[in-house]
Coordinates of C-alpha atoms and ligand atoms in Angstrom, one line a residue:
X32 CA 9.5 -11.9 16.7
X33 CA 7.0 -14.3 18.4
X34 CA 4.5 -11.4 19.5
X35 CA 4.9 -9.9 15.4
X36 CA 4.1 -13.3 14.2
X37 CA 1.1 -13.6 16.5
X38 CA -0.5 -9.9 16.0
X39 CA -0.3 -11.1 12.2
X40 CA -1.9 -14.4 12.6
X41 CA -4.5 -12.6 14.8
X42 CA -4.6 -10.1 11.3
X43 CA -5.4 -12.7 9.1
X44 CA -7.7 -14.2 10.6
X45 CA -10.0 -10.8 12.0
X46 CA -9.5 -10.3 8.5
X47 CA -11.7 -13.6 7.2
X48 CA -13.7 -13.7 10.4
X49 CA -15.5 -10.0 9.9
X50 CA -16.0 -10.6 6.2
X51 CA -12.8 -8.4 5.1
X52 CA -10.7 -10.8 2.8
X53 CA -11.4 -14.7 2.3
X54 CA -8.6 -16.9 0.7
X55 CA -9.5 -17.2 -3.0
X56 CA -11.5 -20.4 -4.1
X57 CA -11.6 -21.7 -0.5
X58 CA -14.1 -24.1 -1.3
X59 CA -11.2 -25.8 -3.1
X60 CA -8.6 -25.2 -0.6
X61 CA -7.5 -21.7 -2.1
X62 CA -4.9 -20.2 -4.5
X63 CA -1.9 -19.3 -3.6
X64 CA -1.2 -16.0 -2.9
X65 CA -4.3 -14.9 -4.3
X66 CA -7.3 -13.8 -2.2
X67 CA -10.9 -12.1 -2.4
X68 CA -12.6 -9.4 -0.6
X69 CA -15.7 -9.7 1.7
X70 CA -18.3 -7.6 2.1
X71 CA -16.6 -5.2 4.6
X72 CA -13.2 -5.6 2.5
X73 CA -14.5 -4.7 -0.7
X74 CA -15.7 -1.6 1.5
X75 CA -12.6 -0.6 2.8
X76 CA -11.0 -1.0 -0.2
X77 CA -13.1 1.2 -2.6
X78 CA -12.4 3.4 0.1
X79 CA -8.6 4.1 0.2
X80 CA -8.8 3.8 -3.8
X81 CA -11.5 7.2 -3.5
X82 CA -9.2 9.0 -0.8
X83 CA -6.2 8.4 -3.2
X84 CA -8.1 9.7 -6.3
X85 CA -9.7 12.3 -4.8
X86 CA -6.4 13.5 -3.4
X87 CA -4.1 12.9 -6.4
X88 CA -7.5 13.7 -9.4
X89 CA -9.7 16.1 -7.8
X90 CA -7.4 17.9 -5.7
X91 CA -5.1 19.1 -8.5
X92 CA -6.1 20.7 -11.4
X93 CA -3.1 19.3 -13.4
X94 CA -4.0 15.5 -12.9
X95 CA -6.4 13.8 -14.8
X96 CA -7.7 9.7 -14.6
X97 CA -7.3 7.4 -16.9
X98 CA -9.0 3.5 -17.2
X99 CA -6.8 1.9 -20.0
X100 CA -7.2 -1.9 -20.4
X101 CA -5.3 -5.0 -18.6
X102 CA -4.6 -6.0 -22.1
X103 CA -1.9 -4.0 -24.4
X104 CA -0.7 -4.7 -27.7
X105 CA 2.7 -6.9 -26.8
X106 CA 4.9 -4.9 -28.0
X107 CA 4.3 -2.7 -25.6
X108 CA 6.0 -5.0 -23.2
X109 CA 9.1 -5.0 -25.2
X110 CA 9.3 -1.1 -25.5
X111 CA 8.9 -1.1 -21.7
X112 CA 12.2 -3.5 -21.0
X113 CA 9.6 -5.9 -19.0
X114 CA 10.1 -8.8 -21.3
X115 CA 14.1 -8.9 -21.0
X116 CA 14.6 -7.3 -17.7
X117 CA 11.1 -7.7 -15.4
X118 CA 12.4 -10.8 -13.5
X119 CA 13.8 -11.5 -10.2
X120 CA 16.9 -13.7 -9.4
X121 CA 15.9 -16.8 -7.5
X122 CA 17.8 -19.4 -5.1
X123 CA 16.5 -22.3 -4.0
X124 CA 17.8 -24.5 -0.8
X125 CA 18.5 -27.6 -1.4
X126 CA 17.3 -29.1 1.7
X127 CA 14.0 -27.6 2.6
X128 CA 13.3 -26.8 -1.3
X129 CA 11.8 -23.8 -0.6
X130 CA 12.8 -20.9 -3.0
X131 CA 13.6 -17.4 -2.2
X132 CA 14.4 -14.1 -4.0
X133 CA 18.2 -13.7 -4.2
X134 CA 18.0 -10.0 -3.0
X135 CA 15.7 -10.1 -0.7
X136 CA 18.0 -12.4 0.7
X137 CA 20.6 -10.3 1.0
X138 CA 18.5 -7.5 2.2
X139 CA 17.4 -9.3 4.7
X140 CA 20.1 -10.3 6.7
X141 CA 21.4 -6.3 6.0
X142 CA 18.0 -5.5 7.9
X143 CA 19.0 -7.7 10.9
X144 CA 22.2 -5.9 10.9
X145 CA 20.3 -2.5 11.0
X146 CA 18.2 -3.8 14.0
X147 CA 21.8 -4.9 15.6
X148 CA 22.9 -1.5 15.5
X149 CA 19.7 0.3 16.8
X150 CA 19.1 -2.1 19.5
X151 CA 22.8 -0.9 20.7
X152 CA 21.6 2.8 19.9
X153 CA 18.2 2.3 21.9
X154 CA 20.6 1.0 25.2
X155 CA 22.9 3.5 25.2
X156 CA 19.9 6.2 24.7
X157 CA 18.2 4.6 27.6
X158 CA 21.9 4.8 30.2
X159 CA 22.8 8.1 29.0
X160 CA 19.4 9.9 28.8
X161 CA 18.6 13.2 27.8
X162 CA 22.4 13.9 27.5
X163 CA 23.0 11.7 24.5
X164 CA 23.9 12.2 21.3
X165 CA 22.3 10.0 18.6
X166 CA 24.9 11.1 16.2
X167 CA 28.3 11.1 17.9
X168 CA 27.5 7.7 19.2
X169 CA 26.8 6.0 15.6
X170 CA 30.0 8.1 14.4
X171 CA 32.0 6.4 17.4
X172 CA 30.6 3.5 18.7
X173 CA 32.9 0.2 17.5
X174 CA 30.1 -1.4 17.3
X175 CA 27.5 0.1 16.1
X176 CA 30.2 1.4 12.9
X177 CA 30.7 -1.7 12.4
X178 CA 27.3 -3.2 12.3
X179 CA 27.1 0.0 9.7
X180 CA 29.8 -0.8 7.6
X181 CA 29.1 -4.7 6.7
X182 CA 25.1 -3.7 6.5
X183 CA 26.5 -1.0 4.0
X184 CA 28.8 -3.6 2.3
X185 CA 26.0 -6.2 1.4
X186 CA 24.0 -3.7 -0.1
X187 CA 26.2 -2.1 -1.9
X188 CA 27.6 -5.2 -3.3
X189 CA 24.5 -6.8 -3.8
X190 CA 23.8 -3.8 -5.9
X191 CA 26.8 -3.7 -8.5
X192 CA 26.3 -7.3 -8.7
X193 CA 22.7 -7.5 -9.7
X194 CA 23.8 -3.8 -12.0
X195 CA 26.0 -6.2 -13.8
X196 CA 23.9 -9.1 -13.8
X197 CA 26.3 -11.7 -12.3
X198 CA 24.4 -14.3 -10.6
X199 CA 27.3 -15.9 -9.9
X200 CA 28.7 -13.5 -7.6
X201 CA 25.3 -13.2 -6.1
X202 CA 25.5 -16.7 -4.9
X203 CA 28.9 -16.1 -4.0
X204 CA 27.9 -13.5 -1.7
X205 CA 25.6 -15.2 -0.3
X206 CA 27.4 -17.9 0.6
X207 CA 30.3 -15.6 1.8
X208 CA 27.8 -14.0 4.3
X209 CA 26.5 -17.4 5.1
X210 CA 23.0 -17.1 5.0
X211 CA 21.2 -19.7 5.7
X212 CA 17.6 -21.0 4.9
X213 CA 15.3 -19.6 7.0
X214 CA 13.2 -22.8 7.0
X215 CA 16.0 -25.4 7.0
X216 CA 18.7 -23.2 8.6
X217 CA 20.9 -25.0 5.6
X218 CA 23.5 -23.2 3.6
X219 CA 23.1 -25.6 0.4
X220 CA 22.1 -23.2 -2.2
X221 CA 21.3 -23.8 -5.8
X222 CA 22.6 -21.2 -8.2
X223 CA 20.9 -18.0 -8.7
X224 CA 19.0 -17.9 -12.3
X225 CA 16.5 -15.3 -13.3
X226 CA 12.7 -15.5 -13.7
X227 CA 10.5 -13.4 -15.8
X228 CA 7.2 -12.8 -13.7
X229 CA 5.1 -11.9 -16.5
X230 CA 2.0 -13.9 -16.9
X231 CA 1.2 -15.3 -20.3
X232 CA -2.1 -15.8 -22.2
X233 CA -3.4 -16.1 -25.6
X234 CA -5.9 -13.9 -27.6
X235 CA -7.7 -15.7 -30.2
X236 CA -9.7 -18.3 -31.4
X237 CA -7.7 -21.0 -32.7
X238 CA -3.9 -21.5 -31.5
X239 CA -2.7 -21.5 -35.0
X240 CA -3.9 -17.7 -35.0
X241 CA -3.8 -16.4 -31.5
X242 CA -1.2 -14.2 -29.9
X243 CA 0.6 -14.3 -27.0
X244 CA -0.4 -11.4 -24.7
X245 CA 0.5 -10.7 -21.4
X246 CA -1.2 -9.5 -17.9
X247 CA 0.0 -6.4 -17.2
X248 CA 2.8 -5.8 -14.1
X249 CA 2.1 -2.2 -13.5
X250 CA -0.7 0.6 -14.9
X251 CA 1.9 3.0 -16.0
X252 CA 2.3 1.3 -19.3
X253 CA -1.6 2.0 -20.3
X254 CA -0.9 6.0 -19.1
X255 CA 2.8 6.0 -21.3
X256 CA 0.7 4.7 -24.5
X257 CA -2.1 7.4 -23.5
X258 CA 0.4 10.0 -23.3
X259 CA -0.5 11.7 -26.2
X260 CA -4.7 10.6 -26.5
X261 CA -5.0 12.8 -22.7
X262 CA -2.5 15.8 -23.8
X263 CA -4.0 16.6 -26.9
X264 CA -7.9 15.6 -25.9
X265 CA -7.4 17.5 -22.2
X266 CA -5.6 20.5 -23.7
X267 CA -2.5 19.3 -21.2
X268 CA 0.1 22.0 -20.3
X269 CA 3.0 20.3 -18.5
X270 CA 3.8 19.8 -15.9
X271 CA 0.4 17.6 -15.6
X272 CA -0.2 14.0 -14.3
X273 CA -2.0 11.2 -15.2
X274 CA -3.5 8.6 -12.7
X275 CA -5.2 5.6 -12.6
X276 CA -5.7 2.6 -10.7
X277 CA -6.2 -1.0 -11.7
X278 CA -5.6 -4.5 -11.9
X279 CA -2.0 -5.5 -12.4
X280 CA -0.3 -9.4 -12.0
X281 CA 2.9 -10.5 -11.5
X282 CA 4.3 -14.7 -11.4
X283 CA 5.9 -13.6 -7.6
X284 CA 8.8 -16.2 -6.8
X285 CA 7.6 -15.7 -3.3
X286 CA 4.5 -14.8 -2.6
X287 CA 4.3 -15.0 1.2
X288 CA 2.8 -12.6 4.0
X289 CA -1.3 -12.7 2.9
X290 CA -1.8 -9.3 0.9
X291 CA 1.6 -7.8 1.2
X292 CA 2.7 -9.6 -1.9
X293 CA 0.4 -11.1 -4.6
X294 CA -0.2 -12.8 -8.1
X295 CA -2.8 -10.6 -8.5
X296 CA -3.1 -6.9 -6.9
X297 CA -4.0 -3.8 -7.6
X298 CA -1.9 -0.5 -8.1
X299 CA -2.7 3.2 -7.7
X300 CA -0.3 5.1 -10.0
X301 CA 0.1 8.5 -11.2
X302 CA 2.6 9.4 -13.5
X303 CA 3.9 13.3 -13.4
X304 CA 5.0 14.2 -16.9
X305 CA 7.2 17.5 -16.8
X306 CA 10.3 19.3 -18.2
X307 CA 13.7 17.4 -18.8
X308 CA 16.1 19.2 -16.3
X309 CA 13.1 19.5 -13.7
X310 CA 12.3 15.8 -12.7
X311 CA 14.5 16.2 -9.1
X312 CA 12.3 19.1 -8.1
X313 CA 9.4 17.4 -8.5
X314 CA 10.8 14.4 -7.2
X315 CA 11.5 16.1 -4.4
X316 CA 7.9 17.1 -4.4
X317 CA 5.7 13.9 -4.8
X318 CA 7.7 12.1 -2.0
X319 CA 7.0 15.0 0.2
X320 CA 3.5 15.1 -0.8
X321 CA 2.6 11.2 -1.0
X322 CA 4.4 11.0 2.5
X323 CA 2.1 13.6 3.8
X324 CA -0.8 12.0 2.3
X325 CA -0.3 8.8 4.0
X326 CA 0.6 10.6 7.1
X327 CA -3.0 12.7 6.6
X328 CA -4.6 9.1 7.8
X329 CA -3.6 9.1 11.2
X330 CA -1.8 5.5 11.6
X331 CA 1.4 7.1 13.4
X332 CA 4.1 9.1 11.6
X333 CA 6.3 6.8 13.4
X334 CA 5.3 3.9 11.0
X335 CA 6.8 5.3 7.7
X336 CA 10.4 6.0 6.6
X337 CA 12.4 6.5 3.8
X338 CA 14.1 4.4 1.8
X339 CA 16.5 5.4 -1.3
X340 CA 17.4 2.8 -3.5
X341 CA 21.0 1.7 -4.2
X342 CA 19.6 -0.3 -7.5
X343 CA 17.7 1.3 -9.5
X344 CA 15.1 0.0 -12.1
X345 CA 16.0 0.3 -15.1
X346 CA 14.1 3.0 -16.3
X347 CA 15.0 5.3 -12.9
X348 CA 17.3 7.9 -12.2
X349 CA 16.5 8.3 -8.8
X350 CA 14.0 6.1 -6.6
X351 CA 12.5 5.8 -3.1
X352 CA 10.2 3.7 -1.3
X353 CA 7.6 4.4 1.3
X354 CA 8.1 2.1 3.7
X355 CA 5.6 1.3 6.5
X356 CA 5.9 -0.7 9.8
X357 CA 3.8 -3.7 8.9
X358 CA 3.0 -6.7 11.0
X359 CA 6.9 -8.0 10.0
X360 CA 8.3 -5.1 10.0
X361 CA 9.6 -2.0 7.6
X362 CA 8.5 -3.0 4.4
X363 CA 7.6 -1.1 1.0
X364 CA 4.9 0.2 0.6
X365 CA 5.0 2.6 -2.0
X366 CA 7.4 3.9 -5.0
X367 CA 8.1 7.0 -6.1
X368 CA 10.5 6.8 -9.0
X369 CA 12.2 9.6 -11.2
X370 CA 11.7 7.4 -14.7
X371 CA 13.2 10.1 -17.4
X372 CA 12.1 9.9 -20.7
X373 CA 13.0 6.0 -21.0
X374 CA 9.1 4.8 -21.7
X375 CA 8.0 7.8 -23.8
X376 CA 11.3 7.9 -25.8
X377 CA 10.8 3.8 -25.9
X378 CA 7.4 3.9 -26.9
X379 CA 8.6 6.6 -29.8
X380 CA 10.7 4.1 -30.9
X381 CA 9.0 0.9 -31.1
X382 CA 5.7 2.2 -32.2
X383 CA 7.4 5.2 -34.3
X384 CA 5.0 7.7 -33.5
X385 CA 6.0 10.6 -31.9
X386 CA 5.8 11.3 -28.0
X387 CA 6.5 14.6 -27.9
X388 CA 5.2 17.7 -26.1
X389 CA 5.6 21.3 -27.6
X390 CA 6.2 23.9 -25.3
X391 CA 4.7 26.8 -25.9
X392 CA 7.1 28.8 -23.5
X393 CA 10.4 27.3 -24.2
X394 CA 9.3 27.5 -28.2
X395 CA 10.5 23.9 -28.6
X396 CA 9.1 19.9 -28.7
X397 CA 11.1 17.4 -26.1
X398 CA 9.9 14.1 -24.8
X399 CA 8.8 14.6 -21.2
X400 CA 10.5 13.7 -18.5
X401 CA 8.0 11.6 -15.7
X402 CA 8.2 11.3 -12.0
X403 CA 5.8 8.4 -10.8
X404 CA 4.2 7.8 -7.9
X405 CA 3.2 4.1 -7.4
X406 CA 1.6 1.9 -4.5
X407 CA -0.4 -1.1 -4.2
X408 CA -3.8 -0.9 -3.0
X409 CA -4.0 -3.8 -0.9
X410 CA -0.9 -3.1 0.3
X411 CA -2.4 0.0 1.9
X412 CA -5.2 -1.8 2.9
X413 CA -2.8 -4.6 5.2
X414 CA -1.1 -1.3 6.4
X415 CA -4.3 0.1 7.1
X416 CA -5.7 -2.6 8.8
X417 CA -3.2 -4.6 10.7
X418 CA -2.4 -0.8 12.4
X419 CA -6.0 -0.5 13.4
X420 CA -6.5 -4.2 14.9
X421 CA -5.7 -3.4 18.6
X422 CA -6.5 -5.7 21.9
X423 CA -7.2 -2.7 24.8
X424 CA -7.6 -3.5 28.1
X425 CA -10.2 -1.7 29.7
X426 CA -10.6 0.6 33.2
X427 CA -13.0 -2.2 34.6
X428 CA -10.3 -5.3 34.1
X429 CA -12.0 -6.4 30.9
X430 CA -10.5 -5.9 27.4
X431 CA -12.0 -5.1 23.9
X432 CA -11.0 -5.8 20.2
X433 CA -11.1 -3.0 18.5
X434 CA -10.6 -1.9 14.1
X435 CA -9.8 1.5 14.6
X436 CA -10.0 2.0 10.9
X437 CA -9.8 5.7 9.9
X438 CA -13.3 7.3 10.1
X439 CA -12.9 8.2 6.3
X440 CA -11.9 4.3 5.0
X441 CA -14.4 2.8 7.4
X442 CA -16.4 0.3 5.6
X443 CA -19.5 1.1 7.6
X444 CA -19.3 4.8 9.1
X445 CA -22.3 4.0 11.7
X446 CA -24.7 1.5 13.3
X447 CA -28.4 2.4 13.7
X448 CA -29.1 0.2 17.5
X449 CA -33.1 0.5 18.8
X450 CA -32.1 -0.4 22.4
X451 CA -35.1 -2.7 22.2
X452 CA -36.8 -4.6 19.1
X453 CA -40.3 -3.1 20.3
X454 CA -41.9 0.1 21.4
X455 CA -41.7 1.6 17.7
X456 CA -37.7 2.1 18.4
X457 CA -36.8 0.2 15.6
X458 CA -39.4 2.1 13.0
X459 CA -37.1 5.4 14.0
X460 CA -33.7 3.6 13.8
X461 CA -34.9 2.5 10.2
X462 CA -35.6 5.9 9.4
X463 CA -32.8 7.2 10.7
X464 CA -30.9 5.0 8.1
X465 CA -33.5 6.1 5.6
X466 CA -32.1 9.7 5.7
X467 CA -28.6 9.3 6.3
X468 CA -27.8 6.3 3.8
X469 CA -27.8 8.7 0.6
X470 CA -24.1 9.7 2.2
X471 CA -23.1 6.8 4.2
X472 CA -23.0 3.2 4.7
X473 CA -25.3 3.1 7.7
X474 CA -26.3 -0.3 8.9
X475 CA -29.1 -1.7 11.2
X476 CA -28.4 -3.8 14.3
X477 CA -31.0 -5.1 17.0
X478 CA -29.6 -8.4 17.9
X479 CA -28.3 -8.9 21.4
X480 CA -27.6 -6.8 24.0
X481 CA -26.6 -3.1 23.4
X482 CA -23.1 -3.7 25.2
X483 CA -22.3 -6.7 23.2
X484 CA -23.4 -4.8 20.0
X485 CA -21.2 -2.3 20.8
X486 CA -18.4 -4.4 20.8
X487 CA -19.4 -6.0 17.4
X488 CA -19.4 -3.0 15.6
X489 CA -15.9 -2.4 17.4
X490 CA -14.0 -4.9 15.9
X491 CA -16.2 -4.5 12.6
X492 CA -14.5 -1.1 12.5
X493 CA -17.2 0.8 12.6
X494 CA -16.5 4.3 14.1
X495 CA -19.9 5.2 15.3
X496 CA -22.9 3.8 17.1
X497 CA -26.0 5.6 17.5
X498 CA -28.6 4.3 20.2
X499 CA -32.4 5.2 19.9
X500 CA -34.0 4.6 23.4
X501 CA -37.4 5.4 24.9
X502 CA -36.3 8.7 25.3
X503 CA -35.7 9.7 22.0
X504 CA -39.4 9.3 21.5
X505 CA -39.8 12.1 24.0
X506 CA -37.0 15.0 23.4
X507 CA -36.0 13.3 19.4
X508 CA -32.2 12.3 20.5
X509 CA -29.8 9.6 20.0
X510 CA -26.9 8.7 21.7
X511 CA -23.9 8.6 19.7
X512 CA -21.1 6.1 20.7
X513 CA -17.6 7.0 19.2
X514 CA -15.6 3.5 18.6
X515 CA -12.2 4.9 19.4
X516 CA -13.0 7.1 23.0
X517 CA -16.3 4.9 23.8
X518 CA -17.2 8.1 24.8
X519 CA -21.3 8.9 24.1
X520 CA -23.3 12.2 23.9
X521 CA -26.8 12.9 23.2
X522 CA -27.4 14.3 19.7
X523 CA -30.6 15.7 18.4
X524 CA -31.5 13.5 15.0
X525 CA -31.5 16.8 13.0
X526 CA -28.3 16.8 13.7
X527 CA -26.6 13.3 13.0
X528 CA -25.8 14.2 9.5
X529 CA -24.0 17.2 10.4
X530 CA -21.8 15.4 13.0
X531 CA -21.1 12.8 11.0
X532 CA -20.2 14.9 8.0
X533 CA -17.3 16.9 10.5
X534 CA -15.8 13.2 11.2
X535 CA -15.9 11.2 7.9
X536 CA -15.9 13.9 5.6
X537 CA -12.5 13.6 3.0
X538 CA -12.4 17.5 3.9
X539 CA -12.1 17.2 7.1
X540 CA -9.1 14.3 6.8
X541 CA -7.0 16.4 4.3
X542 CA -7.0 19.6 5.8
Ligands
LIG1323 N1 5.1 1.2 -12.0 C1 6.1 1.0 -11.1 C2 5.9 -0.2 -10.3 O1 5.1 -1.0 -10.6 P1 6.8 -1.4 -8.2 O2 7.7 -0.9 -7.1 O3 7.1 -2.7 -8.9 O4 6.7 -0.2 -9.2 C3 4.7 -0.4 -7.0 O5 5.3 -1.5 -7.6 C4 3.9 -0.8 -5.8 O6 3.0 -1.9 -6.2 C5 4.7 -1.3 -4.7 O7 5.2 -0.3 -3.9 C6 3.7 -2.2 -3.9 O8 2.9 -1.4 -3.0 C7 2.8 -2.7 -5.0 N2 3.2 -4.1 -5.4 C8 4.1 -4.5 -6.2 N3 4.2 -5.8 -6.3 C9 3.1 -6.3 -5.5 C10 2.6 -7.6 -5.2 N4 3.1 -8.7 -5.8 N5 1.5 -7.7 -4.4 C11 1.0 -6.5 -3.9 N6 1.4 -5.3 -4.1 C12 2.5 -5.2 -4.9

C-alpha cells in the first residue's frame, strides 16, 4: 500500500514538475479538486480526445459528432431524472469529520475482501504450480468461499438497499460490517442523507428575472435533445451513434485522488441509438470494442477488467465498467451502459415533441433504444500517465525516469538536438523542425549535454530524439534515439518523416 501511495505521489508531482497538470488557481493556494493543464498536458490531452474521435467518428460510417452547449433549457434536467435522483448518499464520521460516499464505503471494504481471497488464490498457485486449478480451488477452498460469500453479501445488499432507497439500512450495514473511518479508524457515523451534485447558476440579468440553470453532469443529455436535429439533417438510418466530448461538472462529495475524480472534467460519450429488442447485441458489442480500443494503446491488457453492475442507474438495463489498474488500484474508468428508451421516451414527454425514428424496413416508428459508451477524459489521461511514469534501472548501475507515453498521445513526438550550438548544426536541426512540424510537434533542444538531454526528453515523454552531429554535414544523417529501447540508428533526413509516420501514425496504432 506504501509503495502505491508513493508511485502516486511521485505521479502528481512529475505531473506539475514537466508542465502536465498544475493545481487550479495555485497562486491562491488552489481549488479543490479542480486542476489545469500545462503546456505538455493540454498536449496529451487533445491527444487521447483525437484517438477517441477518430476511432469512434471517423472510423465508422454510422457515428457522427456533435458540440451541443454546457447550458440546456432546465427542464431537460428533470426529463433526465438528474434533478430527483443524480445524488449520492453521504456519511460523515463523527470524529475525524471527514465525509465519505456511503457506497463506496461499502464497496470498499468488499474490495479488501476480494484482495483477501486472491492473495490466498496467488499462494496456493504459487505451492501447487502448474498443476493447479484456479477454479476447483475458489469452488473448495473454506476460505477463499467464504471471503466470496460476505464480499457477495455486502454488495448485494448494499444494492437492494440503495434500489429501495433506505438510508437507514445503509447505515445499518455499515455499522453491522463495522467499517471504520479510514482517517480516524472511528465507527461514529452520522446518518446517511442524499446529496444532489448538480451545480447551480443563474441566467439573466436581474435576480427578479433570471433562471436557475444548471452545469451539466454528463454530454449525453445535449446528444438525447439532438436526437432528432442529426437523424433528420444526417439522413440517419439506425443503428447510428452520436458522439461528442465536452465539459461536464458534478458537486463530488469526495473529490480525492488528483484527476481521478473532479468538480470539473471532461467526458467522451457516444450514444448508439438502435432497435428495441437489439440493445444486448450491441451491448455486447461496444464493451468488446471500447475494451479493445483501450487495449489498442499498449498500457498492458493486464490493467483492465470487467466490472457488471449490481445497481443499476436508473435509466440502465444492463451496465459495465471498464475498470483500469490505477495508482490505488482497480478503479472505473469507463461506462458502457444499455439506457433503453428512458431519455428519448422522457424527453417525448416533457417537451412533447416526438422522438421517434421510422423504420423504413420494419414499416413502423418506435423510440430507439441507446447503448452508451461513456469515459472521462482525464481519467484516461491519469491511466495513461501514471502507467507510463516508470523508474528503470540501467545495465551500467545508473537508473532513468522515463514517460513512456504512447507514441500516438505523446505531447511532443520528437526532439530536434545539434550536438553542439556551433558549426551550422543548429541551422539544420531548425530546418529539420521546419519540415516536419506541419505533422508533428517537433521541438528544439541545445541546452546541456546530449546525455542529459536525453534524459530530459525521457521523462518529458517524448518518444524520439534525433541528433545532428558533424557528420550529418558530410553523408545528410541523423541519429534517431527511441525513448522506450534507447536504442539509436542513423537515418538519412529524407527519411525522418517516413519513420516517424510508421510509429506515431493513428493507423499504425489501430491496426
Ligand atoms: N452519461 C453517463 C455517465 O455520465 P458516469 O458513469 O457517471 O456515466 C462516465 O460517468 C465516466 O465519466 C466515468 O466512467 C468516468 O470516467 C468519468 N467521470 C465521472 N465522474 C467523474 C469525475 N467526478 N471526475 C472525473 N471523471 C469522472
Amino acid at each position: 500500500m506504501a509503495k502505491q501511495e508513493d508511485q502516486f505521489k511521485k505521479v502528481i508531482s512529475h505531473a506539475k514538475e514537466y508542465g502536465y497538470i498544475f493545481p487550479s488557481s495555485e497562486i491562491y493556494d488552489g481549488l479543490s479538486a479542480v486542476y489545469d493543464y500545462g503546456q505538455n498536458g493540454a498536449e496529451l490531452k487533445k491527444n487521447i480526445r483525437e484517438y477517441w474521435w477518430k476511432s469512434m467518428v471517423q472510423m465508422n460510417q454510422n457515428i457522427v459528432g456533435l458540440d451541443s452547449a454546457i447550458f440546456m433549457h432546465p427542464t431537460t434536467w428533470k426529463a433526465s431524472g438528474h434533478v430527483d435522483a443524480f445524488s449520492d448518499p453521504l456519511i460523515d464520521n463523527k470524529d475525524s469529520k471527514k465525509r465519505y460516499r456511503a457506497d463506496v464505503l461499502v464497496e470498499d471494504y468488499a474490495e479488501k475482501l476480494n484482495i483477501k481471497a486472491e492473495k490466498e488464490i496467488a499462494k496456493a498457485e504459487k505451492r501447487f504450480g502448474d498443476s493447479f486449478d484456479r477454479e476447483q480451488y475458489e469452488a473448495t477452498n473454506p476460505r477463499v468461499i467464504g471471503y466470496r460469500e460476505k464480499q457477495k453479501s455486502a454488495t448485494a445488499r448494499l444494492a437492494k438497499y440503495l434500489d429501495a432507497d433506505d438510508l437507514t439500512a445503509v447505515k445499518a450495514l455499515i455499522e453491522e460490517l463495522e467499517i471504520a473511518c479510514p482517517e480516524s479508524g472511528s465507527k461514529n457515523w452520522t446518518d446517511v442523507r442524499q446529496f444532489n451534485l448538480m451545480f447551480g447558476t443563474k441566467l439573466g440579468a436581474s435576480a427578479e428575472t433570471a433562471t436557475d440553470l444548471f452545469l451539466r453532469p454528463e454530454t449525453a443529455q445535449g446528444i438525447f435533445v439532438n436526437f432528432l436535429n442529426v437523424q433528420k439533417t444526417g439522413r440517419m438510418k439506425i443503428p447510428f451513434g452520436i458522439a461528442q466530448t465536452g465539459k461536464a461538472f458534478r458537486n463530488e462529495i469526495v473529490a480525492r485522488q488528483f484527476i481521478f475524480r473532479m468538480r470539473e472534467f471532461e467526458q467522451m460519450e457516444m450514444q448508439f441509438f438502435v432497435r428495441p429488442g437489439e440493445e444486448m447485441k450491441w451491448y455486447e458489442h461496444w464493451k468488446e470494442t471500447r475494451l479493445m480500443w483501450h487495449k489498442s494503446l499498449g498500457l498492458g491488457d493486464e490493467n483492465y477488467r470487467f466490472h457488471d453492475h449490481e445497481k443499476l442507474a436508473h435509466y440502465a438495463n444492463a451496465a459495465a465498467d471498464i475498470e483500469f489498474n490505477f495508482p490505488f488500484g482497480f478503479k472505473e474508468l469507463e461506462g458502457i451502459h444499455s439506457r433503453t428508451d428512458f431519455d428519448l421516451k422522457a424527453h417525448e414527454e416533457f417537451s412533447g415533441k416526438k422522438l421517434q425514428f421510422f423504420d423504413p424496413e420494419l414499416n413502423e416508428s418506435y423510440v430507439p433504444y441507446v447503448v452508451e459508451t461513456s469515459i472521462g477524459l482525464d481519467r484516461m489521461f491519469l491511466a495513461v500517465f501514471s502507467t507510463a511514469l516508470q523508474e528503470e534501472e540501467l545495465d551500467n548501475g545508473s537508473s532513468r525516469t522515463v514517460l513512456k507515453l504512447p507514441a500516438v498521445l505523446a505531447p511532443v513526438k520528437a526532439a530536434v538536438l545539434p550536438l553542439v550550438k556551433k558549426d551550422g548544426l543548429p541551422e539544420i536541426a531548425h530546418q529539420i523542425i521546419d519540415n516536419l512540424k506541419f505533422d508533428y510537434n517537433v521541438i528544439y533542444d541545445e541546452k546541456d549535454a546530449v546525455g542529459r538531454r536525453y534524459r530530459r526528453q525521457d521523462a518529458a515523454g517524448t518518444p524520439f530524439c534525433i541528433t545532428v552531429d558533424h557528420d550529418t554535414k558530410e553523408d545528410g544523417k541523423v541519429t534517431v534515439r527511441d525513448r522506450d529501447s534507447m536504442e539509436q540508428e542513423r537515418v538519412d533526413i529524407d527519411e525522418l518523416q517516413t519513420l516517424l509516420d510508421k510509429k506515431i501514425n493513428f493507423k499504425h496504432w489501430m491496426s
